Every structure is written in C-alpha cells, then in structure tokens.
Amino acid sequence: MLQTFPLLTCIFLVFSGSAWGSCQAEFDAINKFRSTATPFEINTDITETDAGRVEYRSKVAIRVKNANSAQVAVSEGLIGGLTIVGGDGWAQSADGSWKAMSRTEVNFALQRIVGGRFFDSIGAKELTCPGIRDFEGKSYKAYTYQQAVLEDGMDDGSHPYQRVLQSHVTALFDPVSHLPMVGIIEVTDGPHKVVSIDRFRLNTAVKIEKPIQ
C-alpha cells in the first residue's frame, strides 16, 4: 500500500537555468510562510486506486496556530496524530494514548508542517510556473514540481520495506491575496495511484491545546 504524507517527507535538490531561477524566485516569494496568514487549517483527502478501483481512503486535518503550535489530527483511515503547543509536542499511538515527543522530533515535525513555507517544497525539482489554472470551477495561480516521497510497505514475505517514489505536486494560490488555497499531490506506481488533495482555509477559531493524557 502506498502511504504518502506530503507535508512530512522528502529531500531538497537544486535545479539550474535562468528561466527556472526566475520561476523559483516567484514561487519562493508566494510560498513563504506569513504570520498574517495564520491561524489556518489544511483538510486533506487521500485516495488510493489500483487500476482505477478505489482501495483506500483517508482524511487528515492539519491545524497551524503559529510557527510553534500545530496539530495533525487523523479522522479516517490512518493511525496516530501529533500535537505541538508552544514548542512542546505529543504523539498519539495506535491505542489512542499520547507520548511526549523529544525536542528533535518536535523540531523535525515543525520543520515539515510549517518550516517557513506553506507548501512543503523540500525535495522540489522541475518547478514550473504555468500561470492561471482552474480547479473545481475556480481560477488559481499555479505552480508545479516533482518531489520525492517515501513509501512504506510489506513484501510478499510480510517483511517491511521503504522505497522512494516521485510525486507530482500542484500548488494553487489565490491570484489576488496570494494565499495558499489547494495542493494536489499525485503518486503513480504502475497501476497504483495515490492522490492527495489539501485544502487550505484561514480560521481564526483554530485552538491547539495540550492533549489529555
């Protein structure tokens, strides 16, 4: 089974070329994390298909209060979650209990969730700036890139393995406010395909509190 977590995986590669460099600068500017855009939440729908048949669905909600407080809540199909409040973090295990995260784990999670940018572009290559694109009846300023993503799975002998696949990411921003609106992440491996759609929403009511242990 392909399992992607687009905001928490990947490695940065540098691509060259003057036209690409101009596109890179444009994307870096619009994708830069801005405190004026917080608090916000990202609601993610993940669908896995095999030869067109839906095999797996899951939902994940990510809430960001500020650069030091964030939450990943799993509502369907996956196990676990995490909560970070003021730089202190807790991870949820399969049985629902919470365990304190180490400082290294907290810093890594914040880097993946916030990390100074709205869309996780670590590992980005082949960036393009196609301009305005329509999605679900609305027009957005679009950027696309390739990104490495880690797959966890089991082989025929029930042995766990990991391997790196390539994802195609489309980042959509409001053309006027330049705020992030939608992220579309697609990973294809033969007949298997995973599509993750991230929908951003400013929400001043976002509250992140320490979990009850």
Coordinates of C-alpha atoms in Angstrom, one line a residue:
M1 CA 0.0 0.0 0.0
L2 CA 1.3 3.4 -0.9
Q3 CA 1.0 5.8 2.1
T4 CA 2.1 9.4 1.5
F5 CA 2.3 12.2 3.9
P6 CA 3.2 15.1 1.6
L7 CA 3.8 17.6 4.5
L8 CA 6.2 15.3 6.4
T9 CA 8.6 13.7 3.9
C10 CA 11.3 14.4 1.2
I11 CA 14.7 15.9 0.3
F12 CA 15.8 19.1 -1.4
L13 CA 17.5 19.1 -4.8
V14 CA 18.8 22.2 -6.7
F15 CA 17.9 22.7 -10.3
S16 CA 19.6 25.4 -12.5
G17 CA 18.7 27.6 -15.5
S18 CA 17.9 31.3 -15.7
A19 CA 14.2 30.9 -16.6
W20 CA 13.8 28.3 -13.9
G21 CA 15.6 30.5 -11.5
S22 CA 13.1 33.3 -12.1
C23 CA 10.2 30.9 -11.6
Q24 CA 11.9 29.6 -8.4
A25 CA 12.2 33.1 -7.0
E26 CA 8.5 33.8 -7.8
F27 CA 7.4 30.5 -6.1
D28 CA 9.7 31.1 -3.1
A29 CA 8.1 34.5 -2.5
I30 CA 4.5 33.4 -2.8
N31 CA 5.1 30.2 -0.8
K32 CA 6.9 31.9 2.1
F33 CA 5.1 31.4 5.4
R34 CA 3.5 34.7 6.6
S35 CA 2.2 35.2 10.1
T36 CA -0.6 37.3 8.7
A37 CA -2.0 34.1 7.1
T38 CA -2.4 32.3 10.5
P39 CA -4.2 30.6 12.0
F40 CA -5.0 28.2 9.2
E41 CA -6.0 24.6 8.7
I42 CA -5.5 22.1 5.9
N43 CA -8.0 19.4 5.3
T44 CA -6.6 16.5 3.3
D45 CA -8.4 13.8 1.4
I46 CA -6.2 10.9 0.3
T47 CA -7.5 8.3 -2.2
E48 CA -5.5 5.2 -3.4
T49 CA -6.6 3.4 -6.5
D50 CA -5.5 0.2 -8.2
A51 CA -6.2 0.1 -12.0
G52 CA -8.9 2.6 -11.4
R53 CA -10.6 0.8 -8.4
V54 CA -10.7 2.7 -5.1
E55 CA -8.9 0.6 -2.5
Y56 CA -8.2 3.1 0.3
R57 CA -9.3 6.5 1.6
S58 CA -8.2 8.6 4.5
K59 CA -8.6 12.0 5.9
V60 CA -6.1 14.2 7.8
A61 CA -6.6 17.6 9.3
I62 CA -3.6 19.9 10.0
R63 CA -4.1 23.0 12.1
V64 CA -1.5 25.7 12.5
K65 CA -1.9 28.3 15.1
N66 CA 1.6 29.9 14.7
A67 CA 5.2 28.8 14.0
N68 CA 5.4 26.9 17.3
S69 CA 1.9 25.4 17.6
A70 CA 0.5 22.9 15.2
Q71 CA -1.7 19.8 15.2
V72 CA -2.1 16.8 12.9
A73 CA -5.4 15.0 13.5
V74 CA -6.3 11.8 11.8
S75 CA -10.0 11.4 11.3
E76 CA -10.3 8.4 9.0
G77 CA -8.2 5.6 7.6
L78 CA -4.9 6.3 9.3
I79 CA -3.4 5.8 12.7
G80 CA -1.9 8.4 15.0
G81 CA -1.5 12.1 15.1
L82 CA 0.5 14.8 16.9
T83 CA 0.0 18.0 18.8
I84 CA 2.6 20.7 19.4
V85 CA 1.9 23.6 21.7
G86 CA 4.4 26.4 22.3
G87 CA 7.3 24.1 21.2
D88 CA 6.3 21.1 23.3
G89 CA 4.9 18.0 21.5
W90 CA 3.0 14.8 22.0
A91 CA 2.5 11.9 19.5
Q92 CA -0.6 9.7 19.5
S93 CA -0.1 5.9 19.2
A94 CA -2.4 3.3 17.7
D95 CA -4.2 2.7 21.1
G96 CA -5.0 6.4 21.4
S97 CA -2.6 7.2 24.1
W98 CA -0.2 10.2 24.0
K99 CA 3.5 10.2 24.5
A100 CA 5.8 13.2 24.9
M101 CA 8.0 13.9 21.8
S102 CA 11.7 14.7 22.1
R103 CA 13.0 18.1 21.2
T104 CA 14.5 16.7 18.0
E105 CA 11.1 15.1 17.0
V106 CA 9.3 18.4 17.7
N107 CA 11.7 20.4 15.6
F108 CA 11.5 18.0 12.8
A109 CA 7.7 18.0 12.8
L110 CA 7.5 21.8 12.9
Q111 CA 10.0 21.9 10.0
R112 CA 7.8 19.7 7.9
I113 CA 4.5 21.2 8.9
V114 CA 5.5 24.9 8.9
G115 CA 9.2 25.3 8.1
G116 CA 8.9 28.8 6.8
R117 CA 6.6 27.8 3.8
F118 CA 3.0 26.9 3.1
F119 CA 3.7 24.0 0.7
D120 CA 6.4 21.6 1.5
S121 CA 8.9 22.2 -1.3
I122 CA 11.9 20.4 0.2
G123 CA 13.0 17.9 -2.5
A124 CA 11.4 20.0 -5.2
K125 CA 12.7 19.8 -8.8
E126 CA 11.4 20.5 -12.3
L127 CA 9.5 23.5 -11.0
T128 CA 7.2 25.2 -13.5
C129 CA 5.1 28.4 -13.3
P130 CA 2.1 27.8 -15.7
G131 CA 0.2 30.8 -14.6
I132 CA -3.6 30.7 -14.0
R133 CA -5.3 27.2 -13.8
D134 CA -8.8 26.2 -13.0
F135 CA -9.7 23.7 -10.3
E136 CA -13.3 22.8 -9.2
G137 CA -14.7 25.8 -11.1
K138 CA -12.3 28.4 -9.6
S139 CA -9.2 30.1 -11.0
Y140 CA -5.8 29.9 -9.2
K141 CA -2.2 30.9 -9.7
A142 CA -0.5 27.6 -10.2
Y143 CA 3.0 26.1 -9.6
T144 CA 4.0 22.5 -10.3
Y145 CA 7.0 20.5 -9.2
Q146 CA 8.3 16.9 -8.7
Q147 CA 9.1 15.7 -5.2
A148 CA 10.5 12.5 -3.7
V149 CA 8.1 10.7 -1.3
L150 CA 8.7 7.7 0.9
E151 CA 6.6 4.6 0.6
D152 CA 6.2 2.2 3.5
G153 CA 5.0 -1.3 2.6
M154 CA 5.2 -5.1 3.1
D155 CA 6.7 -7.5 0.6
D156 CA 5.2 -11.0 -0.2
G157 CA 7.0 -12.4 2.8
S158 CA 5.4 -9.8 5.1
H159 CA 8.7 -8.0 5.6
P160 CA 8.5 -4.2 5.9
Y161 CA 10.3 -2.1 3.3
Q162 CA 10.8 1.5 2.3
R163 CA 11.5 3.0 -1.1
V164 CA 11.4 6.4 -2.8
L165 CA 8.9 7.3 -5.4
Q166 CA 8.3 10.5 -7.3
S167 CA 5.2 12.7 -6.7
H168 CA 3.8 15.4 -8.9
V169 CA 2.7 18.5 -6.9
T170 CA 0.4 21.3 -8.0
A171 CA 0.3 24.2 -5.6
L172 CA -2.6 26.6 -6.1
F173 CA -2.8 30.2 -4.7
D174 CA -5.4 32.9 -4.7
P175 CA -4.4 35.2 -7.6
V176 CA -5.2 38.3 -5.6
S177 CA -4.3 37.6 -2.0
H178 CA -1.6 35.1 -2.9
L179 CA -2.7 32.9 0.0
P180 CA -2.5 29.1 -0.4
M181 CA -5.7 27.5 -1.5
V182 CA -5.2 24.0 -2.8
G183 CA -2.5 21.4 -3.1
I184 CA -2.7 18.3 -5.3
I185 CA -0.2 15.6 -4.8
E186 CA -0.2 12.6 -7.2
V187 CA 2.0 9.5 -6.9
T188 CA 1.8 6.8 -9.6
D189 CA 3.5 3.4 -9.4
G190 CA 2.3 1.2 -12.3
P191 CA -1.5 0.7 -11.9
H192 CA -1.4 2.0 -8.4
K193 CA -2.1 5.7 -7.8
V194 CA -2.4 7.9 -4.7
V195 CA -4.0 11.3 -5.0
S196 CA -3.9 13.7 -2.0
I197 CA -5.9 16.9 -2.1
D198 CA -5.0 19.5 0.5
R199 CA -7.5 22.4 1.0
F200 CA -6.2 25.4 3.0
R201 CA -8.6 27.7 5.0
L202 CA -7.9 30.7 7.2
N203 CA -9.6 30.0 10.5
T204 CA -9.2 32.4 13.4
A205 CA -11.1 29.9 15.6
V206 CA -8.2 27.4 15.5
K207 CA -7.3 26.3 19.0
I208 CA -4.5 23.9 19.8
E209 CA -4.3 22.6 23.4
K210 CA -2.2 20.0 25.2
P211 CA -3.8 16.6 24.9
I212 CA -5.3 14.9 27.9
Q213 CA -3.0 12.0 28.9

